[in-house]
mmCIF file of C-alpha atoms and ligand atoms in Angstrom:
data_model
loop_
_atom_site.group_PDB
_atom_site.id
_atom_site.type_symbol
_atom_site.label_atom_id
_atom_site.label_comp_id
_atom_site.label_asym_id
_atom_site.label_seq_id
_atom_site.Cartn_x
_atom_site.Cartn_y
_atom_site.Cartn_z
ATOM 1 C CA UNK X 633 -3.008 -45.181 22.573
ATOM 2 C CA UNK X 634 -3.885 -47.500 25.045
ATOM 3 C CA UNK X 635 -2.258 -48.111 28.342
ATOM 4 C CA UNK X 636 -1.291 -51.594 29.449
ATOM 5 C CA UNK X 637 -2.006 -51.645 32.898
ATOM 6 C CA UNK X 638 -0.211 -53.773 34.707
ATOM 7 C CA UNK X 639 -1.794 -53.162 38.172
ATOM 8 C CA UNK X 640 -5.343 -54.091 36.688
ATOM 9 C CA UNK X 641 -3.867 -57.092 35.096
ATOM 10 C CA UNK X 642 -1.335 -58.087 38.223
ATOM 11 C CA UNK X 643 -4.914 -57.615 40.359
ATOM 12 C CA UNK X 644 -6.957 -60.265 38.523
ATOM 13 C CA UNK X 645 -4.091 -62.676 38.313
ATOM 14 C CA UNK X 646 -4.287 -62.595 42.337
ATOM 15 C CA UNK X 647 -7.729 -63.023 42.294
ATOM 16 C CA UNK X 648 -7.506 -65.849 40.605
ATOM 17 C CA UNK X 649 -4.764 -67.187 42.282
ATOM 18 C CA UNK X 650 -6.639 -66.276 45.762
ATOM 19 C CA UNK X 651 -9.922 -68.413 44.858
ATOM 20 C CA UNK X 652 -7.515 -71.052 43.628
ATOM 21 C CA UNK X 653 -5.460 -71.046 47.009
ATOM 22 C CA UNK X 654 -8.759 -71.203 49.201
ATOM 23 C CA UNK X 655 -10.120 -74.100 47.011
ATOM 24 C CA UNK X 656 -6.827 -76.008 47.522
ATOM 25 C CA UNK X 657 -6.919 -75.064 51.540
ATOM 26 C CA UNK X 658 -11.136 -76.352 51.525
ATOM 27 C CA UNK X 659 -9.858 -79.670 50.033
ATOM 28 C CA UNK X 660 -7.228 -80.298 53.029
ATOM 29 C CA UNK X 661 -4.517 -79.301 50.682
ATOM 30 C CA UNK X 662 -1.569 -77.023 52.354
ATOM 31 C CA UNK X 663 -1.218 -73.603 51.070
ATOM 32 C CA UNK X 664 1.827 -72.588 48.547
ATOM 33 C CA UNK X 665 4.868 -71.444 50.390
ATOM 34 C CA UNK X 666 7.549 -68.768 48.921
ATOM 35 C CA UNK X 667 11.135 -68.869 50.913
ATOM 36 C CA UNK X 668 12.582 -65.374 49.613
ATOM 37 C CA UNK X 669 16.149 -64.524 50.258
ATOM 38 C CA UNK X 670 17.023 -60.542 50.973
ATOM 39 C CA UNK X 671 21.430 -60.500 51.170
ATOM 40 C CA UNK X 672 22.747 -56.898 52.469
ATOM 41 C CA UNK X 673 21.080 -53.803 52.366
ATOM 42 C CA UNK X 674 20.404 -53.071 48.303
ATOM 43 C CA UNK X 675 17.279 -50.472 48.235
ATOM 44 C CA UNK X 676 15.730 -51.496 44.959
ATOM 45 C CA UNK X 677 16.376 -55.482 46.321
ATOM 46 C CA UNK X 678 14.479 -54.405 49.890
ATOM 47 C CA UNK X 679 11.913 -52.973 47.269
ATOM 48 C CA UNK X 680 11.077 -55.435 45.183
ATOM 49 C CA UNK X 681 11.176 -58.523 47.745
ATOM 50 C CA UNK X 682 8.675 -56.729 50.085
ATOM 51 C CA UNK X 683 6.157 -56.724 47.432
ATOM 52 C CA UNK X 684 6.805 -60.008 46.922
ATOM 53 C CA UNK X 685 6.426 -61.016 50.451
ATOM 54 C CA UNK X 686 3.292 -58.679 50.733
ATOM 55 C CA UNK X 687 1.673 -60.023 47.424
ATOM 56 C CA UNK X 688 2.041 -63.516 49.091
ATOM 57 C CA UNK X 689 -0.086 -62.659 52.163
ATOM 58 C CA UNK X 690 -2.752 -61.142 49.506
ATOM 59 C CA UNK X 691 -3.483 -64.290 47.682
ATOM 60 C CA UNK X 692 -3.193 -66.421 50.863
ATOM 61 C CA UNK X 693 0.570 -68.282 50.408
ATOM 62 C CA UNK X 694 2.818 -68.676 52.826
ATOM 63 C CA UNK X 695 6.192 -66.587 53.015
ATOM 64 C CA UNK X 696 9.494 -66.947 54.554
ATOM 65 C CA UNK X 697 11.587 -63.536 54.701
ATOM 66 C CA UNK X 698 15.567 -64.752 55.171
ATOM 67 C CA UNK X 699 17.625 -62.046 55.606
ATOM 68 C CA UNK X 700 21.185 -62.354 55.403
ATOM 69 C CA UNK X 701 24.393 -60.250 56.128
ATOM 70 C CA UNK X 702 26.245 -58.371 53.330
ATOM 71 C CA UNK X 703 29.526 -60.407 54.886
ATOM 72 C CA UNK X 704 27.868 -64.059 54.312
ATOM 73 C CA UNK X 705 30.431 -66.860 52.930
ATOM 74 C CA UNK X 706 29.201 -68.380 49.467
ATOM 75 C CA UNK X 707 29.067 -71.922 51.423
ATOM 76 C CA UNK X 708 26.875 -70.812 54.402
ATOM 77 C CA UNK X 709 24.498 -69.755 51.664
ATOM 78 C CA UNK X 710 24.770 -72.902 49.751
ATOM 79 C CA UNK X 711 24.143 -74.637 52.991
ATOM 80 C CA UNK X 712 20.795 -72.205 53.905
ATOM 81 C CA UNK X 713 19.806 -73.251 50.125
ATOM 82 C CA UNK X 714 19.672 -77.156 50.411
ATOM 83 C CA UNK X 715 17.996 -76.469 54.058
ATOM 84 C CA UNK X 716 15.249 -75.230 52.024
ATOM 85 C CA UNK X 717 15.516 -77.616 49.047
ATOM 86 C CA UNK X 718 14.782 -80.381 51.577
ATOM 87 C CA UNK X 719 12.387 -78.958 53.671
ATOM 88 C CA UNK X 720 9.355 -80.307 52.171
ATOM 89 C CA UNK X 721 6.631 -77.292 53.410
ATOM 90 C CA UNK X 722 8.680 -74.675 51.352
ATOM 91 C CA UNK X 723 7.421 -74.566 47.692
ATOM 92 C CA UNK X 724 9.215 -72.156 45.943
ATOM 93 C CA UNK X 725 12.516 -70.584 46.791
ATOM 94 C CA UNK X 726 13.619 -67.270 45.573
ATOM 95 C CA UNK X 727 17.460 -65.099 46.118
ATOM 96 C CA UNK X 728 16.801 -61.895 45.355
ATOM 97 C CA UNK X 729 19.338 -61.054 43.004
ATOM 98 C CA UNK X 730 22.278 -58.947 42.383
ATOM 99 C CA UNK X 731 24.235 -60.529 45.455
ATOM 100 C CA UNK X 732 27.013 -59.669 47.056
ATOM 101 C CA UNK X 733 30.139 -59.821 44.535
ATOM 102 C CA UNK X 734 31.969 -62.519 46.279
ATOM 103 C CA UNK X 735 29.342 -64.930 45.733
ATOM 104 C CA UNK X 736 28.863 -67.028 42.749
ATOM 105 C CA UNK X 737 25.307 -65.900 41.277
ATOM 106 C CA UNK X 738 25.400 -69.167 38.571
ATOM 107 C CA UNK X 739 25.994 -71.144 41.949
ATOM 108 C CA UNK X 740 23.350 -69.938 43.450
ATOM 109 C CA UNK X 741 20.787 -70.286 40.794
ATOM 110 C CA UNK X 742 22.367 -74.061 40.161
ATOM 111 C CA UNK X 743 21.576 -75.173 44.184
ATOM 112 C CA UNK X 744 18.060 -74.329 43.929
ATOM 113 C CA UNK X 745 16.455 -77.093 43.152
ATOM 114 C CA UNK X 746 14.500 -77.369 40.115
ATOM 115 C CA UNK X 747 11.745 -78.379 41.556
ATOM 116 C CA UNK X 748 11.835 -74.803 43.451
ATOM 117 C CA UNK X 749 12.635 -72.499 40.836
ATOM 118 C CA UNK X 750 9.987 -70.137 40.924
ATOM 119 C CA UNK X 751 12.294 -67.798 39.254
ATOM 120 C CA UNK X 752 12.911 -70.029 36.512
ATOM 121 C CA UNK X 753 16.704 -68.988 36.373
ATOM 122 C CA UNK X 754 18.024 -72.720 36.642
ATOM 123 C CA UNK X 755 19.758 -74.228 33.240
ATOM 124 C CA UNK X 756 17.170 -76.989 33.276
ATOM 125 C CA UNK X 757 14.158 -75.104 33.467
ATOM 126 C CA UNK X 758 15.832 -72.432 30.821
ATOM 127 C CA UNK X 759 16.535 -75.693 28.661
ATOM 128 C CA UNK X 760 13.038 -76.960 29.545
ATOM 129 C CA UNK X 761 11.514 -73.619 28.326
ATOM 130 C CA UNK X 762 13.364 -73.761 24.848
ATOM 131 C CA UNK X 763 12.413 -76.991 24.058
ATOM 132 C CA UNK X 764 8.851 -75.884 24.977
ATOM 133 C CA UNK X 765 8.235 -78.556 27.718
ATOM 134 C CA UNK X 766 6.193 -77.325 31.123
ATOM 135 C CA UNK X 767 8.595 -75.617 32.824
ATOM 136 C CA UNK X 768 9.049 -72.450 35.426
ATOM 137 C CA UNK X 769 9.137 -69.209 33.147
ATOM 138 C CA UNK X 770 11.261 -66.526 34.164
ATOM 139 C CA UNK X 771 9.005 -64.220 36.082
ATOM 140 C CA UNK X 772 9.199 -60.632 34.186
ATOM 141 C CA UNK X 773 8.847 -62.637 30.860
ATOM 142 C CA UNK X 774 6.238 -64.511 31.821
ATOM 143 C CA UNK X 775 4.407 -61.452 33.425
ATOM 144 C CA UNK X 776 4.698 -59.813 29.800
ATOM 145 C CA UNK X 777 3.347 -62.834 28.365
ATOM 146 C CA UNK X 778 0.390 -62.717 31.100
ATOM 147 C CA UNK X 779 -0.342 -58.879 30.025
ATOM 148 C CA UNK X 780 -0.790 -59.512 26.110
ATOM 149 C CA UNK X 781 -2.949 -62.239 26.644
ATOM 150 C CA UNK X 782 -5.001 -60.170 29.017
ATOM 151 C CA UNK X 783 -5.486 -57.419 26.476
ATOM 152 C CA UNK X 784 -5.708 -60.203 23.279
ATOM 153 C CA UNK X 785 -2.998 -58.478 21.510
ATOM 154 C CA UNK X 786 -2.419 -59.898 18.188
ATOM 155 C CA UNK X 787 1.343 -61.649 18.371
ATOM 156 C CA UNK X 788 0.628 -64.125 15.323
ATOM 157 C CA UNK X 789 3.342 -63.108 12.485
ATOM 158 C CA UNK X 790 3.810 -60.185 14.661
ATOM 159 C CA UNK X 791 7.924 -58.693 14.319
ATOM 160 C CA UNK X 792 8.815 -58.566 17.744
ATOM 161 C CA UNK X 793 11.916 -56.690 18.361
ATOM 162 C CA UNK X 794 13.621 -57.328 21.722
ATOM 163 C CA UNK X 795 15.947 -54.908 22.816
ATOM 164 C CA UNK X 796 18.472 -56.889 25.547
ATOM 165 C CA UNK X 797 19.862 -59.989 25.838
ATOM 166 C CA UNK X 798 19.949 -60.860 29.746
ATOM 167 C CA UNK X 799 19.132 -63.764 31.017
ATOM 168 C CA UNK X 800 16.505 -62.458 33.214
ATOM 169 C CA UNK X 801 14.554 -60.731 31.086
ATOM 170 C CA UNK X 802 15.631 -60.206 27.281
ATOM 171 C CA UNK X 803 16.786 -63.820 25.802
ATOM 172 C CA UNK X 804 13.949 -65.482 27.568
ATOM 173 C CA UNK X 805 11.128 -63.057 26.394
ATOM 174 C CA UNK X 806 13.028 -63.781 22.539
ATOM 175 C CA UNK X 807 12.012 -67.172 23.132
ATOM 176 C CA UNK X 808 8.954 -67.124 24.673
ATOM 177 C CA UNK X 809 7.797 -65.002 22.068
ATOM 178 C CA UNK X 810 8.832 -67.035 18.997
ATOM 179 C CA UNK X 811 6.916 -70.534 20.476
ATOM 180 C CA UNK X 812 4.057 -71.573 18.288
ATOM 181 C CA UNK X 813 0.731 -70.912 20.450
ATOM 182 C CA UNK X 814 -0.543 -67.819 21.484
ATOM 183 C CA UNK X 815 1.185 -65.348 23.019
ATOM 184 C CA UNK X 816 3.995 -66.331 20.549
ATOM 185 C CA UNK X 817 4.845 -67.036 16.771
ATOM 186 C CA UNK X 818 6.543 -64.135 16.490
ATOM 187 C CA UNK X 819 9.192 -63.234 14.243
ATOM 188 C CA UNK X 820 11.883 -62.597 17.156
ATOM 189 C CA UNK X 821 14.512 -59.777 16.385
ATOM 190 C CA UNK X 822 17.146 -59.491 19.433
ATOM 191 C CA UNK X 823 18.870 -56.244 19.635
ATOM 192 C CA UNK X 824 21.759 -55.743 21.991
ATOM 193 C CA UNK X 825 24.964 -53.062 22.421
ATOM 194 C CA UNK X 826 26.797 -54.602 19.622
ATOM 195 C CA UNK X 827 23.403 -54.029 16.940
ATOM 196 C CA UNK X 828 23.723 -51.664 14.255
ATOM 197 C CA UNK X 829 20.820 -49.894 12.748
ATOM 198 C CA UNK X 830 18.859 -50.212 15.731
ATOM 199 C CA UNK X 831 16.301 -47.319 14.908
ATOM 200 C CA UNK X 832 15.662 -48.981 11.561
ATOM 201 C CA UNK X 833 15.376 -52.753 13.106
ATOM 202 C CA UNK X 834 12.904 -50.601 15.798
ATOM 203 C CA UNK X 835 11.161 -49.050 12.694
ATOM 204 C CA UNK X 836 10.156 -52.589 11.635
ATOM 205 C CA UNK X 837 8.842 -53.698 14.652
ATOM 206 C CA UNK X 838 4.741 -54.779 15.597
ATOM 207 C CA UNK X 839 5.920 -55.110 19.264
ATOM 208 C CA UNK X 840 9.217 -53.967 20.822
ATOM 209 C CA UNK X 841 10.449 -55.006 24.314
ATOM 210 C CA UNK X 842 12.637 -52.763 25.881
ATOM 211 C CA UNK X 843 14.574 -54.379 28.137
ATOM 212 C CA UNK X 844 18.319 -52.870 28.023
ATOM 213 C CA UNK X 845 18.161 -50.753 31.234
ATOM 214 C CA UNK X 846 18.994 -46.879 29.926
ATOM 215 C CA UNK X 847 16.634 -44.329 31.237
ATOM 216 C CA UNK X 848 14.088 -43.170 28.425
ATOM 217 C CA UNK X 849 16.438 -44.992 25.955
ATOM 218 C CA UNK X 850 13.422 -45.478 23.084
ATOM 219 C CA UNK X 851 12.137 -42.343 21.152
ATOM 220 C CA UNK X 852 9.105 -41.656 19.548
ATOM 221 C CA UNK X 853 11.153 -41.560 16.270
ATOM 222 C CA UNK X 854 12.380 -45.237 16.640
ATOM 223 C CA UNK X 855 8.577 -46.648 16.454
ATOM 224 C CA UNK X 856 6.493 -47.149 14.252
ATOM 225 C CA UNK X 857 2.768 -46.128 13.872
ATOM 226 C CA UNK X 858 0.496 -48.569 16.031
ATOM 227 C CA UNK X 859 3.373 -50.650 17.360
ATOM 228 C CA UNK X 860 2.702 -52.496 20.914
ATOM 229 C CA UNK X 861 5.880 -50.900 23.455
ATOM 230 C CA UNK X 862 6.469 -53.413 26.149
ATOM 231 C CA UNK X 863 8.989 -51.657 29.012
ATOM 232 C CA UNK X 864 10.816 -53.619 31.300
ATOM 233 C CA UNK X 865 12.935 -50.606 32.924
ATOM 234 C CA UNK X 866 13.021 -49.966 36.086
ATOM 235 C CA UNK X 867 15.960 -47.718 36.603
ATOM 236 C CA UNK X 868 16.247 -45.090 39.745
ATOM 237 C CA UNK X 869 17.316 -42.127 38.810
ATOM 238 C CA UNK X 870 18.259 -38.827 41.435
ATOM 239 C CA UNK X 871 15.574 -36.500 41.695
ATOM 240 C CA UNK X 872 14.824 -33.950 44.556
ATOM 241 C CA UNK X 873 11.229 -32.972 43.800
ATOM 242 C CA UNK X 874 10.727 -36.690 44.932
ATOM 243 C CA UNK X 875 10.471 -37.224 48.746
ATOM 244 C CA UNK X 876 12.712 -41.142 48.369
ATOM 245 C CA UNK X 877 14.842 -38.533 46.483
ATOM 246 C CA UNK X 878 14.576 -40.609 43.283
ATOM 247 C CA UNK X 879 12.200 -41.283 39.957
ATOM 248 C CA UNK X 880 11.870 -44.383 38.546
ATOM 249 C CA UNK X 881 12.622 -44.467 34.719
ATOM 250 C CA UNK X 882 11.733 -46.557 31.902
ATOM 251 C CA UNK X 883 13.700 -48.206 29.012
ATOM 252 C CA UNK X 884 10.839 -45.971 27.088
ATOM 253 C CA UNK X 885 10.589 -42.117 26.696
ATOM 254 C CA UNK X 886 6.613 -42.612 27.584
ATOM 255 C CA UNK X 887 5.497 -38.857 26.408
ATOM 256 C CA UNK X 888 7.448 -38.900 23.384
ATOM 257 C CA UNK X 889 6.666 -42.741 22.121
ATOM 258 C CA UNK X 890 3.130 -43.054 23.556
ATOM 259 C CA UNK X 891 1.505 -41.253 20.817
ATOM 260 C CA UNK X 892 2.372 -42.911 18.310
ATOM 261 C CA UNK X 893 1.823 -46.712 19.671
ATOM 262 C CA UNK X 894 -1.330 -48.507 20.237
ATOM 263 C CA UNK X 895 -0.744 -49.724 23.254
ATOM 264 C CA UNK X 896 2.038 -49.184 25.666
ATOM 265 C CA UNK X 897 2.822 -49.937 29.792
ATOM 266 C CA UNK X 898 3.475 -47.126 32.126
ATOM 267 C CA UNK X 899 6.470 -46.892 34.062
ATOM 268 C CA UNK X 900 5.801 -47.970 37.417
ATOM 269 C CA UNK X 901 2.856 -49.725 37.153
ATOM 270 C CA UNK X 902 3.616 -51.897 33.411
ATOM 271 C CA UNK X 903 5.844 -54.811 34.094
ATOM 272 C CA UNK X 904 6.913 -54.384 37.482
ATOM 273 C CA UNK X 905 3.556 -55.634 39.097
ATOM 274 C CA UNK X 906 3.002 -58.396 36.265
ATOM 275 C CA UNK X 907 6.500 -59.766 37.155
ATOM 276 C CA UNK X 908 5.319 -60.253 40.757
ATOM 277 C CA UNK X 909 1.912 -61.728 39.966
ATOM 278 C CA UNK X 910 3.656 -64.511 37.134
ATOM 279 C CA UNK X 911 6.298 -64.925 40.635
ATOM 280 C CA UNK X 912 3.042 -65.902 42.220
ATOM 281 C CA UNK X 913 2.048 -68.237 38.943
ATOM 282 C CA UNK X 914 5.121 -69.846 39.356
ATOM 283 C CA UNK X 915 5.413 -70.492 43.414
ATOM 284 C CA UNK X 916 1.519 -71.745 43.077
ATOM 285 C CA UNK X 917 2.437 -74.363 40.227
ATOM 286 C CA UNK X 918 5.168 -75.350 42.221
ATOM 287 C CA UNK X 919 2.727 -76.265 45.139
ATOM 288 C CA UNK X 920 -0.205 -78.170 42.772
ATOM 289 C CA UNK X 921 2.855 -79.934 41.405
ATOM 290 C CA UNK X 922 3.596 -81.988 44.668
ATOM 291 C CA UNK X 923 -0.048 -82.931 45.248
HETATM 292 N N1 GUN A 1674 16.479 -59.032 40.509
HETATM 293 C C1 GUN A 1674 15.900 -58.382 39.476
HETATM 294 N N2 GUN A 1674 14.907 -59.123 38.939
HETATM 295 C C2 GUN A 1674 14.862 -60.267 39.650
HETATM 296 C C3 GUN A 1674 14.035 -61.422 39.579
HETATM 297 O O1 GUN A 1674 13.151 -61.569 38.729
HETATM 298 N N3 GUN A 1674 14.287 -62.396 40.507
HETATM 299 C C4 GUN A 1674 15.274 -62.276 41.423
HETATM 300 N N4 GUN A 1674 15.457 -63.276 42.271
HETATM 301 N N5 GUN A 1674 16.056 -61.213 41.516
HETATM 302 C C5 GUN A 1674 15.847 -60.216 40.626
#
């Protein structure tokens, strides 16, 4: 077994992203700038956009932190949106996501311009990534994508079974994975609650990417010998030995299934920094692309 680590991987990614910055700022070039949204008060969503904010002072971008009431209207937010879609110095503009239930989240992903979608949520960069033009990946998927190519993992032919269907992580990682260059052609299986026989689909699969959100859903028993286990969970759950009085979980029961696969990411430290570094990807491609 071999781990895929996604903090080694995330790390050279913002290296490289760092050197590229400082050559961009040495040719009188403006550094790329992230505007990231924070609505209300959501711990894993305070979480995840600090590291996103930190990771941008690491490789040298710019950041905008926007926090936002709980209470905000739908319009005031569409209105803080095209602020930033016309302000030319902001590069990349991100909502941290789930929002507030009163607010349309397909509105919110349709106002960002495309231009700006560094999450790569927006129907015409999801319809730009199926038909396989250049286009802003998603950034979990494309932080998965990152990590196999970092560790050369065979995908050729490969059955990948995908277990999920969102539109954050699962349908775009089905795609990504069944596009003919490398990391891709794939045979793509897509699991989701309505799948029957999921052990034995799982019992076919070279790769499996578990991205359904259920604690420690995937036992050793559903893999088979040598298969690649990508997991995308991130769930907290309640434990007091902890002092945040919570563990996060994988989609992947690590002790039981890491035996038997060849490689396999830890839970924290697999996806969860990748999708951050591929966020980076995306807000510096965003940047070069105005130049
Ligand atoms: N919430 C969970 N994952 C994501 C993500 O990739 N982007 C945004 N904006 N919100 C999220």
């Amino acid at each position: 077994m071999n781990l895929l680590d996604g903090k080694i991987v995330s790390q050279a990614v913002k290296d490289r992203l760092k050197t590229h910055t400082e050559e961009r700022l040495l040719q009188g070039k403006k550094a790329p700038h992230l505007a990231a949204i924070l609505i209300g008060n959501n711990g894993a969503s305070e979480t995840y956009v600090a590291s996103k904010v930190k990771s941008c002072a690491e490789v040298g971008f710019t950041s905008t932190l926007i926090r936002l009431e709980e209470s905000i209207s739908e319009p005031e937010l569409l209105f803080k949106l095209n602020e930033l879609n016309e302000d030319f110095d902001v590069d990349g503009i991100l909502v941290q996501l789930p929002l507030p239930k009163h607010i349309s989240e397909q509105k919110v992903i349709e106002t960002i311009h495309p231009s700006k979608d560094v999450d790569g949520f927006h129907p015409e960069s999801v319809g730009r990534m199926v038909q396989g033009l250049p286009a802003f990946y998603p950034a979990t998927p494309y932080g998965i994508l990152l990590m196999l190519e970092h560790y050369n993992i065979e995908t050729k032919g490969k059955h990948a079974v995908v277990i999920g269907r969102s539109n954050i992580v699962g349908r775009p990682i089905s795609i990504m994975l069944n596009k003919n260059e490398y990391p891709g052609n794939c045979t793509v299986t897509v699991c989701h609650s309505h799948t029957h026989n999921l052990k034995e689909i799982c019992l076919q699969a070279d790769i499996i990417i578990a991205a359904l959100g259920r604690p420690e859903f995937l036992k050793g028993d559903m893999v088979k010998e040598g298969a690649v286990i990508v997991d995308v969970g991130i769930t907290r759950v309640p434990d007091a030995s902890k002092k945040s009085g919570f563990a996060i979980k994988g989609d992947v029961d690590f002790n039981d299934v890491a035996p038997k696969s060849s490689y396999i990411t830890p839970v924290p430290g697999g996806v969860g920094p990748m999708t951050i570094a591929a966020l980076m990807m995306n807000t510096f491609k965003a940047c070069a692309a105005k130049d």
